[in-house]
């Protein structure tokens, strides 16, 4: 099992792996799982966006967007990195910048890449064999040579276009592997949605020749997808057949109307026809999205059924890994997985100790994706809420028994996402002694050895700290000292991803401290451990917080909470500059401060 990407605390894996590949630890700083929250795949949407090469066959790399219409910009699941990017001082000024820093804290709390032609010619010795075989088989052997020659003729006759985007025309090299309907749908879906976007762009520029040629090509891609998927799936429903017919009818209509536009010279007539083309293009996008969702739902359902019915551990782990790969394609596929009772299937895996740790870790990774707080829909989570206690219990156990940092990371990331769901999840964790399990893990370098993992832990602690009874458990397990250590989190490699992870750890540690210090005992313990001195240092020294505005605001808030309990722990200058003024004024003072403790 390789490293994968999680919505929650950052990043995940994109690498394909063999079904029987064992789970193994690796340097997560180089992974896309929690490395500053790598994007979870580019958009397969019906809208625009940057150009991109088609995904390679081993693993889909496009994010599916089933939205209808042809928007001007790509509709995609927001990359988590955007939620953690620091606001540069040169971008905003004054209260606006402070407000953006406050907004970023909220976002961070939710987060918690010609020889073959010769080979095909039979030598003379093979001719005797060919003469003895069936004529149809002989014709099929020769057909390959004939089509290759035909392709060469077409290429030689192709005109050199002055269009700047001609080289960007989409070609599916090799095509999906045989018998792989999900790969087919994802690849063809990406090509068709990109063509739709390009047609919309050319239509806006009134480049009718390109609009028509691309419409013809779009029809070919759509027909290929329908034909190839029908061949692979071998079964079809009335609903699927109707969706396929609607799509192909709209493709034909688009080709016909754009061809008529080529023959019109009157600008007023063209303007009226442009609205018709735009409406046809929009309807085509809707029919394409409906067909794609129907097909993907059927394939995901088959995948979940395969997990439910299989007794082979390698097949189960491999299929669960495939399910995880689909979650990286974006919110629509996460919704589809939940819609077909994928959550129940994952709960069964997590709660069954007979499954290997690797398989349960795969299931935890899928749970982390499906429960991401960045997903805008929650209707699909009804089945999850019904099984939340069993899932939370299994994840805590997986954290406690994890044999590697990667397993712990996946399980803790799933828990971190779950704590955003409902206060009930935090209460469950409290009853299951989750604080003790997490704090003990922090001293185990085999399980917790990166800022990415500490990011998950402090996210859980921050969300649990809203419970009043959490404070006593924190004190009992020396949690204040651990949080104090997180305020000093430093990157080891200096990479942008690790630096961003350290910023998140510092910021969430300050938020946790501010919440816990409602309890006088926690506040006194924090003062005894010199937390106020560290908070002042983070406020006054930009390099200590990597000039992060979000860390600054969180530290100011924690310092003010502590000052309310123990004002004698502050010098007069600190009180006058960091506590007494409005938060925005203290923020401006510290954000413009040079390296100084005066």
CSV table of C-alpha atoms in Angstrom, one decimal, residues 184-185 188-189 192 220-230 247 288 291-292:
chain,number,residue,atom,x,y,z
A,184,UNK,CA,-12.7,3.9,-19.5
A,185,UNK,CA,-15.3,6.2,-17.9
A,188,UNK,CA,-13.3,9.3,-21.8
A,189,UNK,CA,-15.1,11.5,-19.3
A,192,UNK,CA,-15.3,14.9,-23.3
A,220,UNK,CA,-16.7,10.8,-32.0
A,221,UNK,CA,-15.5,10.7,-28.4
A,222,UNK,CA,-19.0,10.4,-27.1
A,223,UNK,CA,-19.8,7.6,-29.5
A,224,UNK,CA,-16.6,5.8,-28.6
A,225,UNK,CA,-17.4,6.1,-24.9
A,226,UNK,CA,-20.9,4.7,-25.3
A,227,UNK,CA,-19.8,1.9,-27.6
A,228,UNK,CA,-16.7,0.8,-25.6
A,229,UNK,CA,-18.6,0.9,-22.3
A,230,UNK,CA,-21.4,-1.1,-23.7
A,247,UNK,CA,-26.5,12.3,-25.4
A,288,UNK,CA,-23.3,13.8,-20.5
A,291,UNK,CA,-25.0,9.4,-18.2
A,292,UNK,CA,-21.6,9.4,-16.6
